[in-house]
Coordinates of C-alpha atoms in Angstrom, one line a residue:
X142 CA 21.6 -17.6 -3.4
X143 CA 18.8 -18.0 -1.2
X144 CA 19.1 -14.8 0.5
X145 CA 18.6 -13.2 -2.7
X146 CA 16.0 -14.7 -4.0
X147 CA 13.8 -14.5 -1.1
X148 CA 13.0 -10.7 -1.5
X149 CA 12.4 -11.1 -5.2
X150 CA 9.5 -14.2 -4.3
X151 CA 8.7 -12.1 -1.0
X152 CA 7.7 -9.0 -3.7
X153 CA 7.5 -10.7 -7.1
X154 CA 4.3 -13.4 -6.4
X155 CA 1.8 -10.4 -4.9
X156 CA 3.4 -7.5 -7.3
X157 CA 2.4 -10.6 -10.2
X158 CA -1.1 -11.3 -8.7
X159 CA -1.6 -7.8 -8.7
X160 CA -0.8 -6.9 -12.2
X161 CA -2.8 -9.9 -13.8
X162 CA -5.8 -9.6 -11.5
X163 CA -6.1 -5.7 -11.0
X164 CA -4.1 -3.4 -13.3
X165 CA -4.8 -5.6 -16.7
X166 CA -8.5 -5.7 -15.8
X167 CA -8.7 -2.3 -15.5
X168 CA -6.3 -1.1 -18.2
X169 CA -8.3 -3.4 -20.7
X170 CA -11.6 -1.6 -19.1
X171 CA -10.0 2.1 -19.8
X172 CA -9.6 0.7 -23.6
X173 CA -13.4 0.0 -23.8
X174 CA -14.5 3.0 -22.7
X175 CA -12.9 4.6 -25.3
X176 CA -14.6 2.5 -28.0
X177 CA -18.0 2.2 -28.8
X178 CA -20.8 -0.5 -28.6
X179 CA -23.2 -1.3 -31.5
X180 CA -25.9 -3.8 -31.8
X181 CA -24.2 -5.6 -28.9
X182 CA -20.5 -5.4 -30.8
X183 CA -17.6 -4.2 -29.8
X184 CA -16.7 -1.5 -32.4
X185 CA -12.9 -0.3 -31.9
X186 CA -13.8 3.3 -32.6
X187 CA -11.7 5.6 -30.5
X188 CA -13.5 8.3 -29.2
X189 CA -14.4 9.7 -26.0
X190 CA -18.1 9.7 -26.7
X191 CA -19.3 7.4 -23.6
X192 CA -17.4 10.2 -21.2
X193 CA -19.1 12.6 -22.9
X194 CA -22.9 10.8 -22.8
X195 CA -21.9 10.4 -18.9
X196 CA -21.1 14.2 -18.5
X197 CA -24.2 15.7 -20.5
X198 CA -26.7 13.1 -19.6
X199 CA -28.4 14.0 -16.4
X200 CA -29.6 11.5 -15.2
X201 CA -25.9 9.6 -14.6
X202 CA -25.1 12.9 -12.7
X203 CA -28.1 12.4 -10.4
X204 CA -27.4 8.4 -10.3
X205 CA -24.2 9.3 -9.0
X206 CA -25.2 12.1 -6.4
X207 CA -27.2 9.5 -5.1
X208 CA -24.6 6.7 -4.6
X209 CA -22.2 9.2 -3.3
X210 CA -24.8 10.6 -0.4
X211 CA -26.2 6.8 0.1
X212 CA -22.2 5.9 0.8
X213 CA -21.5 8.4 2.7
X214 CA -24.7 8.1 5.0
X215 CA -24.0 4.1 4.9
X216 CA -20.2 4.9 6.1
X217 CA -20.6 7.2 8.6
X218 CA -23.1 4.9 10.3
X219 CA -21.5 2.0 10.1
X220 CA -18.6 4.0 11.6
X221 CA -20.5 5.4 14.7
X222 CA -21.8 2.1 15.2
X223 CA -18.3 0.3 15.0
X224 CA -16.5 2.4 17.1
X225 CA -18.7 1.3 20.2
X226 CA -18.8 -2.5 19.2
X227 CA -15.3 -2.5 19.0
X228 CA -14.5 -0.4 21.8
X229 CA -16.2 -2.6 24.3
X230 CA -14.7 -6.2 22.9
X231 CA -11.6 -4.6 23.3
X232 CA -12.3 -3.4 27.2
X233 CA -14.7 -6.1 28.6
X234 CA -14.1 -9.1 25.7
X235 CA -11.6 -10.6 27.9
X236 CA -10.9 -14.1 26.9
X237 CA -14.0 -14.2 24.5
X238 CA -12.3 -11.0 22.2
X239 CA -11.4 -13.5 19.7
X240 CA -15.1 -14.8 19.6
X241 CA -17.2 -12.1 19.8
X242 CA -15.3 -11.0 17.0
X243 CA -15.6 -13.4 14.7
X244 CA -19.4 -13.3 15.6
X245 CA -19.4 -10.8 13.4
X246 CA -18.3 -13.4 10.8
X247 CA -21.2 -15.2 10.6
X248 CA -23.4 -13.5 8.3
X249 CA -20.4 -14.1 5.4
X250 CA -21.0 -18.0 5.9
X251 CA -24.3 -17.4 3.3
X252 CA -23.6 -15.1 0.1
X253 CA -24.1 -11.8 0.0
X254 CA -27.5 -12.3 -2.0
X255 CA -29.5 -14.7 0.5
X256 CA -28.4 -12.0 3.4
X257 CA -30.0 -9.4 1.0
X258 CA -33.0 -11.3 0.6
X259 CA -33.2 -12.2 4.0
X260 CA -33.5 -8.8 5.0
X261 CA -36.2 -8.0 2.7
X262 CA -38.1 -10.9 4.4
X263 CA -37.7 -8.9 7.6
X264 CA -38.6 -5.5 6.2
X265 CA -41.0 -6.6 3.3
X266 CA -45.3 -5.5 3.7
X267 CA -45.7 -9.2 5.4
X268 CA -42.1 -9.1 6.5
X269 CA -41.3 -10.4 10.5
X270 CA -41.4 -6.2 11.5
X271 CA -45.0 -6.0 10.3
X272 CA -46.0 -9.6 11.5
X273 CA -45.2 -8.4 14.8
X274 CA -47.0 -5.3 14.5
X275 CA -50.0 -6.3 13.1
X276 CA -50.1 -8.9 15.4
X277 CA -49.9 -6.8 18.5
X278 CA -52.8 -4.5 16.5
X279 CA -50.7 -1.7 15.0
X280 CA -51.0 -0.8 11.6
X281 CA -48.1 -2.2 9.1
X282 CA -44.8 0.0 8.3
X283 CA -45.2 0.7 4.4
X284 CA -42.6 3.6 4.0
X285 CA -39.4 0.9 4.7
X286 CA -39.7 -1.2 2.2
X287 CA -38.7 -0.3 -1.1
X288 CA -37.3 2.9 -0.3
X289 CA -33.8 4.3 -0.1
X290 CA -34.0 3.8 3.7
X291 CA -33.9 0.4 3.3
X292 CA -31.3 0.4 0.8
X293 CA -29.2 2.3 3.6
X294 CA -30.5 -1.0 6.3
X295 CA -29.5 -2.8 3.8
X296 CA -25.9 -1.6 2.7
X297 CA -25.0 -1.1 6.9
X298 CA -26.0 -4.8 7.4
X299 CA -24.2 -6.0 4.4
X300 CA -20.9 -3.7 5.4
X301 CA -20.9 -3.5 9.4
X302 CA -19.1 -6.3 10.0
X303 CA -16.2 -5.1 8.1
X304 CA -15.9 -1.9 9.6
X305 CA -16.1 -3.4 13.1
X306 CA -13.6 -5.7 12.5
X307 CA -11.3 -3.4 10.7
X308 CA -11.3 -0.6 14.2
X309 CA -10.6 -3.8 16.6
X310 CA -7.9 -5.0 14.7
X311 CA -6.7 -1.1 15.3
X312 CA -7.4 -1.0 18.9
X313 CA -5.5 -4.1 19.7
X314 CA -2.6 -2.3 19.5
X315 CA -4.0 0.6 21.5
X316 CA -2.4 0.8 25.2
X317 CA -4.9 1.1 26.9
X318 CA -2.9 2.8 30.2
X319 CA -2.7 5.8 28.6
X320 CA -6.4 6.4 29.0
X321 CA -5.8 5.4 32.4
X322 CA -2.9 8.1 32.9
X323 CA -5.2 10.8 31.2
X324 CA -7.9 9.9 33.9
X325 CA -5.2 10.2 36.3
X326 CA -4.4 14.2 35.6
X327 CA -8.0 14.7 35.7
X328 CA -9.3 14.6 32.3
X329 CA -12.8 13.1 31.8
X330 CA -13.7 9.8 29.7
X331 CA -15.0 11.9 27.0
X332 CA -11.9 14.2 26.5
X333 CA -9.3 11.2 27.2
X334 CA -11.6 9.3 24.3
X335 CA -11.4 12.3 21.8
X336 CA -8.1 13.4 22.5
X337 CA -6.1 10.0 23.0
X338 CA -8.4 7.3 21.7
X339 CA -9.4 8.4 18.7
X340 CA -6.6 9.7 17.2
X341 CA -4.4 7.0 17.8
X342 CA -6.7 4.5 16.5
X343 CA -8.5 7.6 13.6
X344 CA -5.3 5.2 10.9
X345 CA -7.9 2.1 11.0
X346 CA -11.2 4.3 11.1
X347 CA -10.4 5.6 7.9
X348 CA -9.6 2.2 6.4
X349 CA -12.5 0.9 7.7
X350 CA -14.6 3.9 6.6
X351 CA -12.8 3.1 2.6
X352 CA -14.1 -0.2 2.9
X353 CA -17.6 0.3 3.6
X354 CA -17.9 3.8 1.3
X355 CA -15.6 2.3 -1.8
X356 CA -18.3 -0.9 -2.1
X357 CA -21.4 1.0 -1.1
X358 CA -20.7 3.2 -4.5
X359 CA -20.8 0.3 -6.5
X360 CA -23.4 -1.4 -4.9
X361 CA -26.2 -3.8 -6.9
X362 CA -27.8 -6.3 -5.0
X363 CA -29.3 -4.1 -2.0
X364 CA -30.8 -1.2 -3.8
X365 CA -32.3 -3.7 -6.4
X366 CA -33.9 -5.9 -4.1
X367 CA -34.5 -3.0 -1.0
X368 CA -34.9 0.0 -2.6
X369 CA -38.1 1.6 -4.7
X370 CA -38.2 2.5 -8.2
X371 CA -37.1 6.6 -7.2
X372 CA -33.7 4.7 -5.6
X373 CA -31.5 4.0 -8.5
X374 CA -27.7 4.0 -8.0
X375 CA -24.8 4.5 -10.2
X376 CA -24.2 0.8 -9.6
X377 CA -27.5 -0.2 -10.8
X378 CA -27.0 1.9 -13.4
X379 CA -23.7 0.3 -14.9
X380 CA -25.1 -3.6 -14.3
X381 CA -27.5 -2.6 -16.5
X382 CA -25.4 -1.7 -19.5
X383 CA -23.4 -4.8 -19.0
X384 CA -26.8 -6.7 -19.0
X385 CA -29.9 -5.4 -21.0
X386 CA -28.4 -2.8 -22.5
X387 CA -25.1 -4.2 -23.6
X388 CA -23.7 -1.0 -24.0
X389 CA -20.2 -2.6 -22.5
X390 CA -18.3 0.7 -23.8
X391 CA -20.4 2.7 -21.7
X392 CA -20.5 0.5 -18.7
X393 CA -16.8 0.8 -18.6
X394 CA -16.7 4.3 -18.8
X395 CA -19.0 4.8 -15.8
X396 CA -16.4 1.9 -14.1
X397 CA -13.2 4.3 -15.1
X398 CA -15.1 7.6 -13.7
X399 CA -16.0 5.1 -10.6
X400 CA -12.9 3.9 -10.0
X401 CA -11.4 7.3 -10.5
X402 CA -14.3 8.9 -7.9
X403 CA -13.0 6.1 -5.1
X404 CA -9.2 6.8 -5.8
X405 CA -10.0 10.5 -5.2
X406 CA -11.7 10.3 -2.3
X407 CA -9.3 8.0 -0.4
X408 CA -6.6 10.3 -1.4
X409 CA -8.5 13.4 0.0
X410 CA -9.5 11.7 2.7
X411 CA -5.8 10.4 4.2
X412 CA -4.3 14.0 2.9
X413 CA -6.6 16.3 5.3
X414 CA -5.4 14.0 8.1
X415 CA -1.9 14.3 9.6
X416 CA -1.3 10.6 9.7
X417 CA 1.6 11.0 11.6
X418 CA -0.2 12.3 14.7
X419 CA -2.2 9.1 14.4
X420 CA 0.8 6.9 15.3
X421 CA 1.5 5.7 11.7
X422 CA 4.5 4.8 10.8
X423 CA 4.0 3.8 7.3
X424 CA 5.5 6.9 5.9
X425 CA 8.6 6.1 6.9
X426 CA 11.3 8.4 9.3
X427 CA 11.4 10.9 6.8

């Protein structure tokens, strides 16, 4: 009797969790978006008038042009800067891998907002960076702040972290000796890195990539308080139906054509890359 239940809690509690906390939240957002808000009611008029508003409108296309360049930027830094992080706790960490890595944990003991505002501290006219500078008799950085580049500063300090963590978590099961056999039949560092490394360990840089991209599209808190009034994000955008606008029914259409944007681009993104070569085995024998 126990046998048999034991796959049905193993399964049943996560695939439970999962429904309540995930697919009814977002089934119950597809329904709004197909009805309509009115003097900050709900009016159950079935239409697909917000998708619509978000297709003609220009200036949700350009908000969403944005976020997609600012997350891809944002990820493909965070990556290049990952891979070396990682890389070397895994190599020379030695006993301290463990706690160099969750170094990298620290900035999550604070929430997310105090990090934000922390950084603009440090970036801000009479931030630490300018302090410094004037004090040494340089003129003050103005084009950081409040600009898009800080929003990118911004989103890789808020994401890093992640992605680093995500690549050594891949690279612990890396053998390392087969670097070390490359070397051997004479190829260089660079070419055993690029054609052994990486694509054994390219499974985890692709999550870790989804991770930092699939936020940064959404993201609130660091373009608000970094970026300048030209940096808008599609994020941004939809707080602000839920908030002052209380157009809800919009708002969740720009969450459905969000959430459908991410799911798209995680699917293209793990179809142009033959998994299989990458050592994943999550496919199955077939």
């Amino acid at each position: 009797m126990r046998t048999r239940l034991a796959p049905w809690l193993t399964l049943g509690v996560p695939t439970v969790f999962l429904v309540a906390l995930f697919v009814l939240p977002l089934l119950s957002m597809l329904v709004l978006s197909v009805w309509r808000t009115e003097n900050y009611h709900i009016v159950q008029d079935w239409n697909l008038r917000n998708y619509w508003v978000l297709a003609t409108d220009g200036a949700y296309a350009t908000f969403l042009l944005r976020s997609i360049a600012m997350a891809t930027a944002v990820s493909v830094i965070c990556t290049a800067i990952a891979w070396p992080v990682a890389y070397g706790i895994t190599l020379y960490g030695g006993r301290y891998k463990l706690l160099l890595t969750l170094g990298f944990a620290v900035p999550f003991l604070t929430g997310e907002v105090l990090r934000v505002i922390a950084l603009q501290g440090l970036l801000g006219p009479v931030g630490l960076v300018n302090g410094v500078l004037m004090s040494l008799g340089a003129a003050p950085l103005r084009a950081i702040m409040y600009t898009n580049v800080a929003s990118a500063i911004g989103l890789v300090y808020l994401y890093l972290p992640i992605v680093v963590t995500v690549i050594y978590l891949s690279l612990l099961n890396f053998d390392q000796r087969l670097l070390d056999a490359a070397k051997i039949f004479g190829a260089s560092p660079a070419r055993a890195f690029f054609e052994i490394a990486w694509p054994l360990n390219l499974f985890g840089t692709l999550i870790g990539f989804a991770l930092c991209f699939i936020p940064c599209l959404s993201a609130t808190l660091a373009p608000r308080f970094l970026g300048g009034p030209n940096g808008t994000l599609y994020g941004m955008a939809m707080a602000q139906q839920f908030g002052e606008s209380g157009t809800w029914a919009l708002g969740a259409a720009m969450g459905v054509v969000l959430f459908a944007l991410s799911i798209a681009a995680v699917f293209v993104a793990f179809r142009t890359v033959d998994l299989r070569r990458t050592g994943f085995t999550g496919f199955g024998r077939g």
